[in-house]
Amino acid sequence: MSPAQPKSAGETAGLISELYARSKAESYGLSREQFAGILRSIAEKYAAGASDVELRALYASLHAEELALARACAAGHDAA
């Protein structure tokens, strides 16, 4: 975490990394950046204007592996 980055943003980034690893998204052909983009699009749709605490709660409530598999299938990744 850089000194200019708020603690909560660093915690959210850490949660995204944890979810990426737990979701097996890489094995389905999704990069960390693609997975983070998927999470951002979900947050924009369902939690626009949410606080960092609410955003982390939303991310933690997702079924990360199922989400990664579904999105990788939809994107046509053969590994999925």
Coordinates of C-alpha atoms in Angstrom, one line a residue:
M1 CA 0.0 0.0 0.0
S2 CA 1.4 3.4 -1.0
P3 CA 1.5 6.2 1.6
A4 CA -1.1 8.1 -0.4
Q5 CA -3.5 5.2 -0.5
P6 CA -6.2 5.2 2.2
K7 CA -6.1 2.1 4.5
S8 CA -9.6 1.1 3.4
A9 CA -8.7 1.1 -0.3
G10 CA -5.7 -1.1 0.5
E11 CA -8.0 -3.4 2.5
T12 CA -10.4 -3.6 -0.5
A13 CA -7.4 -4.3 -2.9
G14 CA -6.3 -7.1 -0.5
L15 CA -9.8 -8.6 -0.5
I16 CA -9.9 -8.5 -4.3
S17 CA -6.5 -10.4 -4.4
E18 CA -7.8 -12.9 -1.8
L19 CA -11.0 -13.5 -3.8
Y20 CA -9.0 -13.8 -7.1
A21 CA -6.9 -16.5 -5.5
R22 CA -9.8 -18.3 -3.9
S23 CA -11.9 -18.1 -7.1
K24 CA -9.5 -20.0 -9.2
A25 CA -10.1 -17.3 -11.9
E26 CA -6.6 -17.7 -13.2
S27 CA -7.2 -21.4 -14.0
Y28 CA -10.3 -20.3 -15.9
G29 CA -8.3 -17.9 -18.0
L30 CA -9.1 -14.6 -16.2
S31 CA -6.4 -12.2 -15.2
R32 CA -6.4 -10.4 -11.9
E33 CA -7.3 -7.2 -13.8
Q34 CA -10.2 -8.9 -15.6
F35 CA -11.5 -10.3 -12.3
A36 CA -11.2 -6.9 -10.6
G37 CA -13.1 -5.3 -13.5
I38 CA -15.9 -7.9 -13.0
L39 CA -16.1 -7.0 -9.3
R40 CA -16.1 -3.2 -10.1
S41 CA -19.0 -3.7 -12.6
I42 CA -20.9 -5.6 -10.0
A43 CA -20.3 -2.8 -7.5
E44 CA -21.3 -0.1 -9.9
K45 CA -24.6 -2.0 -10.6
Y46 CA -25.6 -3.0 -7.1
A47 CA -23.7 -0.8 -4.7
A48 CA -23.2 2.6 -6.4
G49 CA -22.1 5.1 -3.8
A50 CA -21.4 2.4 -1.2
S51 CA -18.8 3.0 1.5
D52 CA -15.6 1.0 1.5
V53 CA -17.0 -1.1 4.3
E54 CA -20.2 -1.8 2.4
L55 CA -18.2 -2.6 -0.8
R56 CA -16.0 -5.1 1.1
A57 CA -19.1 -6.7 2.5
L58 CA -20.6 -7.0 -1.0
Y59 CA -17.4 -8.6 -2.4
A60 CA -17.1 -11.0 0.6
S61 CA -20.7 -12.1 0.0
L62 CA -20.1 -13.2 -3.6
H63 CA -19.5 -16.8 -4.6
A64 CA -16.2 -16.0 -6.1
E65 CA -15.4 -19.3 -7.8
E66 CA -18.9 -19.6 -9.4
L67 CA -18.7 -16.0 -10.5
A68 CA -15.2 -16.5 -12.1
L69 CA -16.3 -19.7 -13.8
A70 CA -19.5 -18.1 -15.2
R71 CA -17.8 -15.0 -16.5
A72 CA -14.9 -17.1 -18.0
C73 CA -17.5 -19.3 -19.8
A74 CA -19.3 -16.2 -21.1
A75 CA -16.0 -14.8 -22.3
G76 CA -15.3 -18.0 -24.2
H77 CA -12.3 -19.1 -22.3
D78 CA -11.6 -22.8 -23.1
A79 CA -10.3 -23.5 -19.6
A80 CA -13.7 -22.8 -18.1

